[in-house]
mmCIF file of C-alpha atoms in Angstrom:
data_model
loop_
_atom_site.group_PDB
_atom_site.id
_atom_site.type_symbol
_atom_site.label_atom_id
_atom_site.label_comp_id
_atom_site.label_asym_id
_atom_site.label_seq_id
_atom_site.Cartn_x
_atom_site.Cartn_y
_atom_site.Cartn_z
ATOM 1 C CA MET A 1 106.131 108.246 80.884
ATOM 2 C CA ASP A 2 109.729 109.077 81.741
ATOM 3 C CA ILE A 3 111.526 106.018 80.322
ATOM 4 C CA ARG A 4 115.174 105.589 81.234
ATOM 5 C CA ARG A 5 117.232 104.776 78.127
ATOM 6 C CA ARG A 6 120.154 102.468 78.737
ATOM 7 C CA THR A 7 122.879 102.073 76.125
ATOM 8 C CA SER A 8 126.224 100.379 75.722
ATOM 9 C CA LEU A 9 127.553 103.186 73.502
ATOM 10 C CA THR A 10 128.773 105.552 76.213
ATOM 11 C CA ALA A 11 132.358 105.008 75.111
ATOM 12 C CA LEU A 12 131.460 106.260 71.614
ATOM 13 C CA THR A 13 130.068 109.644 72.529
ATOM 14 C CA SER A 14 132.560 111.430 70.309
ATOM 15 C CA ILE A 15 131.508 109.447 67.215
ATOM 16 C CA PRO A 16 128.433 110.538 65.242
ATOM 17 C CA ALA A 17 125.450 108.357 66.121
ATOM 18 C CA GLY A 18 124.961 106.996 62.621
ATOM 19 C CA LEU A 19 128.620 105.976 62.306
ATOM 20 C CA ALA A 20 128.569 104.401 65.774
ATOM 21 C CA LEU A 21 125.611 102.226 64.794
ATOM 22 C CA ALA A 22 127.336 101.241 61.565
ATOM 23 C CA LEU A 23 130.471 100.271 63.457
ATOM 24 C CA THR A 24 128.792 98.310 66.230
ATOM 25 C CA GLY A 25 125.575 97.041 64.732
ATOM 26 C CA VAL A 26 123.838 97.962 68.001
ATOM 27 C CA VAL A 27 120.324 99.342 67.735
ATOM 28 C CA PRO A 28 119.069 101.099 70.882
ATOM 29 C CA ALA A 29 116.145 99.293 72.496
ATOM 30 C CA GLN A 30 112.793 100.936 71.917
ATOM 31 C CA ALA A 31 110.401 100.501 74.818
ATOM 32 C CA ASP A 32 106.636 100.598 74.562
ATOM 33 C CA ASP A 33 105.541 103.249 77.034
ATOM 34 C CA THR A 34 102.395 101.270 77.826
ATOM 35 C CA ALA A 35 104.060 97.871 78.431
ATOM 36 C CA TYR A 36 104.205 97.360 82.206
ATOM 37 C CA VAL A 37 105.537 94.257 83.956
ATOM 38 C CA ALA A 38 104.987 93.934 87.723
ATOM 39 C CA LEU A 39 107.508 91.617 89.390
ATOM 40 C CA GLY A 40 107.858 90.649 93.017
ATOM 41 C CA ASP A 41 106.289 89.103 96.073
ATOM 42 C CA SER A 42 103.043 89.318 98.027
ATOM 43 C CA PHE A 43 103.423 93.064 98.615
ATOM 44 C CA SER A 44 103.294 93.503 94.835
ATOM 45 C CA ALA A 45 100.660 90.804 94.276
ATOM 46 C CA GLY A 46 98.158 92.697 96.432
ATOM 47 C CA THR A 47 97.978 90.174 99.270
ATOM 48 C CA GLY A 48 96.007 91.820 102.059
ATOM 49 C CA THR A 49 93.290 93.301 99.841
ATOM 50 C CA ARG A 50 91.008 90.282 100.309
ATOM 51 C CA ASN A 51 90.535 89.705 96.609
ATOM 52 C CA SER A 52 92.778 86.851 95.472
ATOM 53 C CA THR A 53 92.352 85.838 91.828
ATOM 54 C CA ASP A 54 94.762 82.877 91.533
ATOM 55 C CA ASP A 55 97.423 80.874 93.367
ATOM 56 C CA CYS A 56 99.734 83.889 93.231
ATOM 57 C CA TYR A 57 96.975 86.160 94.584
ATOM 58 C CA ARG A 58 97.344 88.994 91.976
ATOM 59 C CA SER A 59 94.561 91.202 93.239
ATOM 60 C CA PRO A 60 92.799 93.780 91.050
ATOM 61 C CA TYR A 61 93.343 96.092 94.022
ATOM 62 C CA GLY A 62 97.101 95.519 94.204
ATOM 63 C CA TYR A 63 99.145 98.630 93.502
ATOM 64 C CA PRO A 64 100.310 97.396 90.030
ATOM 65 C CA ALA A 65 96.712 97.040 88.865
ATOM 66 C CA LEU A 66 95.875 100.493 90.255
ATOM 67 C CA ILE A 67 98.834 102.073 88.440
ATOM 68 C CA ALA A 68 97.957 100.327 85.187
ATOM 69 C CA GLY A 69 94.337 101.427 85.406
ATOM 70 C CA ALA A 70 95.160 105.020 86.271
ATOM 71 C CA GLN A 71 97.835 105.421 83.604
ATOM 72 C CA GLY A 72 96.338 103.349 80.801
ATOM 73 C CA LEU A 73 99.111 100.745 80.799
ATOM 74 C CA THR A 74 98.994 97.133 79.702
ATOM 75 C CA LEU A 75 99.868 95.121 82.808
ATOM 76 C CA ASP A 76 101.706 91.797 82.748
ATOM 77 C CA TYR A 77 101.134 90.789 86.372
ATOM 78 C CA GLN A 78 103.986 88.458 87.323
ATOM 79 C CA ALA A 79 104.269 89.197 91.066
ATOM 80 C CA CYS A 80 103.450 86.169 93.203
ATOM 81 C CA SER A 81 102.716 85.746 96.902
ATOM 82 C CA GLY A 82 105.586 83.962 98.605
ATOM 83 C CA ALA A 83 108.113 84.778 95.885
ATOM 84 C CA THR A 84 111.816 85.050 96.682
ATOM 85 C CA THR A 85 114.617 86.489 94.582
ATOM 86 C CA ALA A 86 115.177 82.988 93.189
ATOM 87 C CA ASP A 87 111.531 82.816 92.118
ATOM 88 C CA VAL A 88 111.794 86.155 90.334
ATOM 89 C CA LEU A 89 114.791 84.864 88.383
ATOM 90 C CA ALA A 90 113.226 81.496 87.606
ATOM 91 C CA ASN A 91 109.619 82.445 86.945
ATOM 92 C CA GLN A 92 109.153 86.171 86.393
ATOM 93 C CA VAL A 93 111.952 87.957 84.518
ATOM 94 C CA GLY A 94 111.245 85.854 81.442
ATOM 95 C CA SER A 95 108.261 88.131 80.809
ATOM 96 C CA LEU A 96 110.528 91.127 80.291
ATOM 97 C CA GLY A 97 111.679 92.202 76.861
ATOM 98 C CA PRO A 98 113.214 95.055 74.874
ATOM 99 C CA ASP A 99 109.776 96.641 74.548
ATOM 100 C CA THR A 100 109.066 96.653 78.304
ATOM 101 C CA GLY A 101 108.479 100.252 79.328
ATOM 102 C CA LEU A 102 107.925 100.032 83.079
ATOM 103 C CA VAL A 103 108.996 97.493 85.710
ATOM 104 C CA THR A 104 108.011 97.630 89.376
ATOM 105 C CA MET A 105 109.005 95.200 92.110
ATOM 106 C CA THR A 106 109.164 94.503 95.818
ATOM 107 C CA ILE A 107 111.336 91.521 96.731
ATOM 108 C CA GLY A 108 113.539 90.324 99.569
ATOM 109 C CA GLY A 109 111.197 89.858 102.517
ATOM 110 C CA ASN A 110 110.596 86.182 101.832
ATOM 111 C CA ASP A 111 114.318 85.548 101.407
ATOM 112 C CA LEU A 112 114.587 86.570 105.060
ATOM 113 C CA GLY A 113 111.698 84.328 106.151
ATOM 114 C CA PHE A 114 109.093 87.082 106.589
ATOM 115 C CA ALA A 115 106.145 84.785 107.360
ATOM 116 C CA ASP A 116 108.108 82.517 109.694
ATOM 117 C CA VAL A 117 109.566 85.454 111.622
ATOM 118 C CA ILE A 118 106.155 87.087 112.092
ATOM 119 C CA THR A 119 104.649 83.755 113.175
ATOM 120 C CA GLU A 120 107.442 83.176 115.696
ATOM 121 C CA CYS A 121 107.203 86.655 117.163
ATOM 122 C CA ALA A 122 103.399 86.510 117.399
ATOM 123 C CA GLN A 123 103.552 83.707 119.996
ATOM 124 C CA PRO A 124 103.566 84.373 123.747
ATOM 125 C CA GLY A 125 106.968 85.512 124.925
ATOM 126 C CA TRP A 126 107.585 82.416 127.042
ATOM 127 C CA LEU A 127 107.345 80.246 123.908
ATOM 128 C CA SER A 128 108.847 82.268 121.104
ATOM 129 C CA ASP A 129 112.396 83.024 120.078
ATOM 130 C CA CYS A 130 111.576 86.238 118.280
ATOM 131 C CA ALA A 131 115.080 87.637 118.713
ATOM 132 C CA GLY A 132 116.585 84.478 117.257
ATOM 133 C CA ALA A 133 114.212 84.515 114.289
ATOM 134 C CA ILE A 134 115.039 88.140 113.514
ATOM 135 C CA ALA A 135 118.743 87.443 113.887
ATOM 136 C CA GLY A 136 118.473 84.593 111.400
ATOM 137 C CA GLY A 137 116.862 86.919 108.878
ATOM 138 C CA ARG A 138 119.522 89.552 109.478
ATOM 139 C CA ALA A 139 122.270 87.000 108.780
ATOM 140 C CA ILE A 140 120.758 86.278 105.362
ATOM 141 C CA LEU A 141 120.287 90.010 104.771
ATOM 142 C CA GLN A 142 123.936 90.734 105.444
ATOM 143 C CA ASN A 143 125.589 87.693 103.888
ATOM 144 C CA GLU A 144 123.386 86.434 101.069
ATOM 145 C CA LEU A 145 120.777 88.939 99.968
ATOM 146 C CA PRO A 146 123.234 91.476 98.472
ATOM 147 C CA GLY A 147 124.393 88.958 95.890
ATOM 148 C CA ARG A 148 120.858 87.775 95.229
ATOM 149 C CA TYR A 149 119.738 91.356 94.598
ATOM 150 C CA ASP A 150 122.615 91.929 92.199
ATOM 151 C CA ALA A 151 121.525 88.864 90.244
ATOM 152 C CA VAL A 152 117.913 90.007 90.000
ATOM 153 C CA LEU A 153 118.749 93.556 88.977
ATOM 154 C CA GLY A 154 121.292 92.300 86.473
ATOM 155 C CA ALA A 155 118.674 90.005 84.931
ATOM 156 C CA ILE A 156 116.214 92.898 84.656
ATOM 157 C CA ALA A 157 118.839 95.097 82.994
ATOM 158 C CA ALA A 158 119.708 92.379 80.485
ATOM 159 C CA ALA A 159 116.105 91.517 79.628
ATOM 160 C CA ALA A 160 114.589 95.028 79.620
ATOM 161 C CA PRO A 161 117.404 97.454 78.788
ATOM 162 C CA ALA A 162 115.105 100.391 78.000
ATOM 163 C CA ALA A 163 112.697 100.010 80.914
ATOM 164 C CA ASP A 164 111.990 102.497 83.671
ATOM 165 C CA VAL A 165 112.629 100.279 86.701
ATOM 166 C CA ARG A 166 111.208 101.203 90.106
ATOM 167 C CA ILE A 167 112.033 99.009 93.107
ATOM 168 C CA GLY A 168 110.006 99.385 96.289
ATOM 169 C CA GLY A 169 110.952 98.970 99.910
ATOM 170 C CA TYR A 170 108.696 97.811 102.723
ATOM 171 C CA PRO A 171 106.737 99.878 105.268
ATOM 172 C CA HIS A 172 106.911 99.590 109.035
ATOM 173 C CA LEU A 173 104.167 97.182 110.100
ATOM 174 C CA PHE A 174 104.011 98.109 113.778
ATOM 175 C CA ASN A 175 103.449 101.190 115.924
ATOM 176 C CA GLY A 176 104.411 99.643 119.292
ATOM 177 C CA GLU A 177 100.877 98.601 120.257
ATOM 178 C CA ASP A 178 99.484 95.079 119.852
ATOM 179 C CA CYS A 179 95.700 95.439 119.780
ATOM 180 C CA ASN A 180 95.013 91.931 118.462
ATOM 181 C CA ALA A 181 93.898 89.462 121.133
ATOM 182 C CA ALA A 182 95.468 86.471 119.374
ATOM 183 C CA THR A 183 98.971 87.898 118.888
ATOM 184 C CA PHE A 184 101.567 88.551 121.569
ATOM 185 C CA PHE A 185 104.100 91.017 120.160
ATOM 186 C CA SER A 186 105.989 92.961 122.800
ATOM 187 C CA PRO A 187 106.924 96.618 122.189
ATOM 188 C CA GLU A 188 110.571 95.597 121.993
ATOM 189 C CA GLU A 189 109.814 92.918 119.417
ATOM 190 C CA MET A 190 107.818 95.315 117.278
ATOM 191 C CA ALA A 191 110.619 97.886 117.425
ATOM 192 C CA ASP A 192 113.143 95.227 116.417
ATOM 193 C CA LEU A 193 110.942 94.088 113.524
ATOM 194 C CA ASN A 194 110.676 97.684 112.299
ATOM 195 C CA ALA A 195 114.439 98.104 112.653
ATOM 196 C CA ALA A 196 114.989 94.974 110.564
ATOM 197 C CA THR A 197 112.695 96.478 107.927
ATOM 198 C CA ASP A 198 114.897 99.590 107.913
ATOM 199 C CA GLU A 199 117.975 97.433 107.322
ATOM 200 C CA LEU A 200 116.281 95.605 104.449
ATOM 201 C CA ASP A 201 115.126 98.882 102.905
ATOM 202 C CA ALA A 202 118.645 100.306 103.190
ATOM 203 C CA LEU A 203 120.015 97.362 101.217
ATOM 204 C CA VAL A 204 117.263 97.586 98.599
ATOM 205 C CA GLU A 205 117.917 101.313 98.198
ATOM 206 C CA GLN A 206 121.670 100.828 97.880
ATOM 207 C CA LYS A 207 121.343 98.099 95.257
ATOM 208 C CA THR A 208 118.582 99.891 93.336
ATOM 209 C CA LEU A 209 120.385 103.210 93.081
ATOM 210 C CA GLY A 210 123.642 101.457 92.292
ATOM 211 C CA ALA A 211 121.964 99.842 89.303
ATOM 212 C CA GLY A 212 120.736 103.217 88.090
ATOM 213 C CA TYR A 213 117.101 102.583 88.949
ATOM 214 C CA THR A 214 114.511 104.354 91.091
ATOM 215 C CA PHE A 215 114.028 103.400 94.741
ATOM 216 C CA VAL A 216 110.499 103.799 96.113
ATOM 217 C CA ASP A 217 110.373 104.247 99.901
ATOM 218 C CA PRO A 218 106.884 103.750 101.393
ATOM 219 C CA ARG A 219 107.769 104.305 105.048
ATOM 220 C CA ASP A 220 106.849 107.989 105.328
ATOM 221 C CA ALA A 221 103.545 107.438 103.520
ATOM 222 C CA PHE A 222 102.646 104.556 105.846
ATOM 223 C CA ASP A 223 103.645 106.468 108.985
ATOM 224 C CA GLY A 224 100.541 106.641 111.180
ATOM 225 C CA HIS A 225 98.889 103.797 109.272
ATOM 226 C CA ALA A 226 100.529 100.726 110.818
ATOM 227 C CA VAL A 227 98.759 97.809 112.471
ATOM 228 C CA CYS A 228 96.602 99.158 115.331
ATOM 229 C CA ASP A 229 96.750 102.782 114.155
ATOM 230 C CA ASP A 230 93.406 104.587 113.897
ATOM 231 C CA VAL A 231 93.500 104.263 110.093
ATOM 232 C CA GLU A 232 95.298 101.043 109.239
ATOM 233 C CA TRP A 233 96.939 100.595 105.853
ATOM 234 C CA VAL A 234 98.291 97.255 107.062
ATOM 235 C CA ASN A 235 96.171 94.350 108.273
ATOM 236 C CA GLY A 236 96.799 92.886 111.681
ATOM 237 C CA LEU A 237 95.901 89.258 112.296
ATOM 238 C CA SER A 238 93.222 88.538 109.685
ATOM 239 C CA TRP A 239 91.231 85.742 108.117
ATOM 240 C CA PRO A 240 92.155 84.024 105.948
ATOM 241 C CA ILE A 241 95.553 84.125 107.685
ATOM 242 C CA VAL A 242 97.327 84.943 104.416
ATOM 243 C CA GLU A 243 95.771 88.422 104.553
ATOM 244 C CA SER A 244 97.618 89.197 107.797
ATOM 245 C CA PHE A 245 100.419 91.768 108.050
ATOM 246 C CA HIS A 246 100.125 92.972 104.461
ATOM 247 C CA PRO A 247 98.920 96.291 103.045
ATOM 248 C CA ASN A 248 95.148 96.425 102.728
ATOM 249 C CA ARG A 249 93.262 98.237 99.953
ATOM 250 C CA ASP A 250 94.095 101.667 101.365
ATOM 251 C CA GLY A 251 97.714 100.580 101.732
ATOM 252 C CA ASN A 252 97.873 99.584 98.082
ATOM 253 C CA ILE A 253 96.416 102.945 97.086
ATOM 254 C CA GLY A 254 99.230 104.501 99.122
ATOM 255 C CA TYR A 255 101.823 102.239 97.493
ATOM 256 C CA ALA A 256 100.537 103.136 94.015
ATOM 257 C CA ASP A 257 100.934 106.838 94.807
ATOM 258 C CA GLU A 258 104.525 106.223 95.867
ATOM 259 C CA PHE A 259 105.439 104.219 92.773
ATOM 260 C CA TRP A 260 103.694 106.688 90.415
ATOM 261 C CA PRO A 261 102.499 109.861 92.153
ATOM 262 C CA GLY A 262 98.777 110.381 91.777
ATOM 263 C CA SER A 263 98.028 106.901 90.473
ATOM 264 C CA GLY A 264 96.580 105.557 93.679
ATOM 265 C CA SER A 265 94.513 108.654 94.311
ATOM 266 C CA ALA A 266 93.220 108.547 90.744
ATOM 267 C CA ALA A 267 92.252 104.888 91.094
ATOM 268 C CA ALA A 268 90.792 105.172 94.605
ATOM 269 C CA ALA A 269 87.230 105.665 93.370
ATOM 270 C CA THR A 270 87.411 102.309 91.579
ATOM 271 C CA VAL A 271 88.395 100.425 94.755
ATOM 272 C CA PRO A 272 85.337 99.317 96.730
ATOM 273 C CA ALA A 273 85.441 99.339 100.500
ATOM 274 C CA ASP A 274 86.416 96.046 102.084
ATOM 275 C CA ARG A 275 83.220 94.704 103.645
ATOM 276 C CA THR A 276 84.506 91.297 104.749
ATOM 277 C CA ALA A 277 84.989 92.187 108.417
ATOM 278 C CA GLN A 278 83.544 89.608 110.804
ATOM 279 C CA GLY A 279 81.093 90.295 113.596
ATOM 280 C CA VAL A 280 82.366 90.453 117.167
ATOM 281 C CA GLU A 281 81.405 86.882 118.069
ATOM 282 C CA ALA A 282 82.886 85.389 114.900
ATOM 283 C CA SER A 283 86.054 87.429 115.403
ATOM 284 C CA VAL A 284 86.482 86.183 118.967
ATOM 285 C CA ARG A 285 86.043 82.592 117.779
ATOM 286 C CA GLN A 286 88.645 83.072 115.077
ATOM 287 C CA GLU A 287 91.082 84.623 117.535
ATOM 288 C CA ALA A 288 90.568 81.670 119.880
ATOM 289 C CA ASP A 289 91.212 79.227 117.036
ATOM 290 C CA ALA A 290 94.440 81.064 116.191
ATOM 291 C CA VAL A 291 95.671 80.767 119.782
ATOM 292 C CA LEU A 292 94.577 77.142 120.034
ATOM 293 C CA ALA A 293 96.692 76.459 116.960
ATOM 294 C CA MET A 294 99.737 77.524 119.010
ATOM 295 C CA ASP A 295 99.206 74.353 121.110
ATOM 296 C CA LEU A 296 99.949 76.139 124.386
ATOM 297 C CA ALA A 297 99.029 73.067 126.448
ATOM 298 C CA SER A 298 101.449 70.651 124.788
ATOM 299 C CA PRO A 299 103.915 69.085 127.241
ATOM 300 C CA ALA A 300 106.857 71.016 125.791
ATOM 301 C CA ASN A 301 104.992 74.332 125.884
ATOM 302 C CA LEU A 302 103.771 73.767 129.409
ATOM 303 C CA ARG A 303 107.367 73.112 130.475
ATOM 304 C CA ALA A 304 108.352 76.375 128.821
ATOM 305 C CA ALA A 305 105.611 78.185 130.715
ATOM 306 C CA GLN A 306 106.745 76.687 134.019
ATOM 307 C CA ALA A 307 110.358 77.656 133.305
ATOM 308 C CA ALA A 308 109.143 81.216 132.778
ATOM 309 C CA GLY A 309 107.332 81.206 136.129
ATOM 310 C CA ILE A 310 103.839 80.717 134.696
ATOM 311 C CA SER A 311 101.583 78.040 136.140
ATOM 312 C CA PRO A 312 101.054 75.172 133.682
ATOM 313 C CA ASP A 313 97.692 74.510 135.320
ATOM 314 C CA ARG A 314 96.650 78.076 134.603
ATOM 315 C CA ILE A 315 97.623 77.716 130.963
ATOM 316 C CA THR A 316 95.709 74.434 130.698
ATOM 317 C CA GLY A 317 92.636 76.050 132.235
ATOM 318 C CA LEU A 318 92.772 79.014 129.869
ATOM 319 C CA VAL A 319 93.095 76.720 126.872
ATOM 320 C CA GLU A 320 89.952 74.914 128.001
ATOM 321 C CA GLN A 321 88.163 78.248 128.301
ATOM 322 C CA LEU A 322 89.126 79.064 124.706
ATOM 323 C CA ARG A 323 86.988 76.077 123.675
ATOM 324 C CA SER A 324 83.956 77.347 125.605
ATOM 325 C CA ALA A 325 80.621 77.905 123.879
ATOM 326 C CA ASP A 326 80.332 81.176 125.814
ATOM 327 C CA THR A 327 81.923 84.005 123.835
ATOM 328 C CA ASP A 328 82.458 86.071 126.985
ATOM 329 C CA VAL A 329 84.429 83.220 128.558
ATOM 330 C CA VAL A 330 86.553 82.936 125.405
ATOM 331 C CA ALA A 331 87.197 86.681 125.329
ATOM 332 C CA GLY A 332 88.162 86.614 129.002
ATOM 333 C CA ALA A 333 90.648 83.807 128.406
ATOM 334 C CA LEU A 334 92.223 85.701 125.522
ATOM 335 C CA ALA A 335 92.530 88.793 127.692
ATOM 336 C CA GLU A 336 94.168 86.841 130.520
ATOM 337 C CA LEU A 337 96.656 85.215 128.152
ATOM 338 C CA SER A 338 97.574 88.676 126.887
ATOM 339 C CA ALA A 339 98.027 89.860 130.480
ATOM 340 C CA LEU A 340 100.259 86.885 131.292
ATOM 341 C CA ASP A 341 102.360 87.623 128.234
ATOM 342 C CA GLU A 342 102.685 91.290 129.176
ATOM 343 C CA GLN A 343 103.729 90.373 132.708
ATOM 344 C CA HIS A 344 106.315 87.962 131.320
ATOM 345 C CA ASP A 345 107.696 90.638 128.993
ATOM 346 C CA GLN A 346 107.936 93.113 131.866
ATOM 347 C CA ARG A 347 109.904 90.613 133.944
ATOM 348 C CA VAL A 348 112.286 90.000 131.042
ATOM 349 C CA VAL A 349 112.847 93.731 130.564
ATOM 350 C CA ALA A 350 113.408 94.214 134.297
ATOM 351 C CA TYR A 351 115.883 91.313 134.362
ATOM 352 C CA ARG A 352 117.846 92.706 131.423
ATOM 353 C CA GLY A 353 117.800 96.225 132.874
#
């Protein structure tokens, strides 16, 4: 393993090493090449692989576990679904030490409200404020996250001075097509979400390189493998809901290869295929339940529909159809809701143009 050695003796380069140690009393940290600590959020915990092991998820098919298995490392799996930079500082960096050889991490998405933004943007256009949700995340990204990242990277440097530290960015989740019947992303919304990801990755790269660490960019590897691509490395709307919009097992293999080239490919044979997909009828029922949870027929939401030029009576009728015992009726209602949303988005684009 290529372990980066960090030392406070750079000002003493002209003094023989033995004399420098005698003068300062500083002993360079000695890392254990096999000691690996995985920090971070759900993208590092393996959420999306449909194999949660605890409240933090920590899947055996998450990229840290794949790297550890392929390279013979001892993994201290600290990454936790839902973690923010504050959680890393409070609950995770304490596992680092002078002997830590490798640290990997993805962090920052939850600071920007990743789950809330996706949930907002997934609603029909006449109900959601996707642009406002993204703007709120961008405000945190620009004004607060830089300082939070400095604090996390500083804590890692202090706790694991000899570690090889590799910080990952996030992939684009969308390709411009929404093929899920229970989500209502417009092409413009998906492009804006990807652009926000680029801005987050740019900050992560800047802070990571500035700290002297390695930035891992997954975007090229995930290109062509977004939600609704022929070979998805990212789940679309899934059940349980927590699995949604996260890298699946193939995506974690791809992530592992980016963090440590060849690790994911080497571990791929140990990752069983995900066989939890639902049948067509069960899937339609789950999609209907997801849309029903949006409460489209509430008084406030019906007023929003009317303000957008959509008949409240039509919405009420479609909601009733979603509760039908006939799967074909349910599927038809989902399709019509998607068509109404597309028509609404087209009117908005035409109005702005």
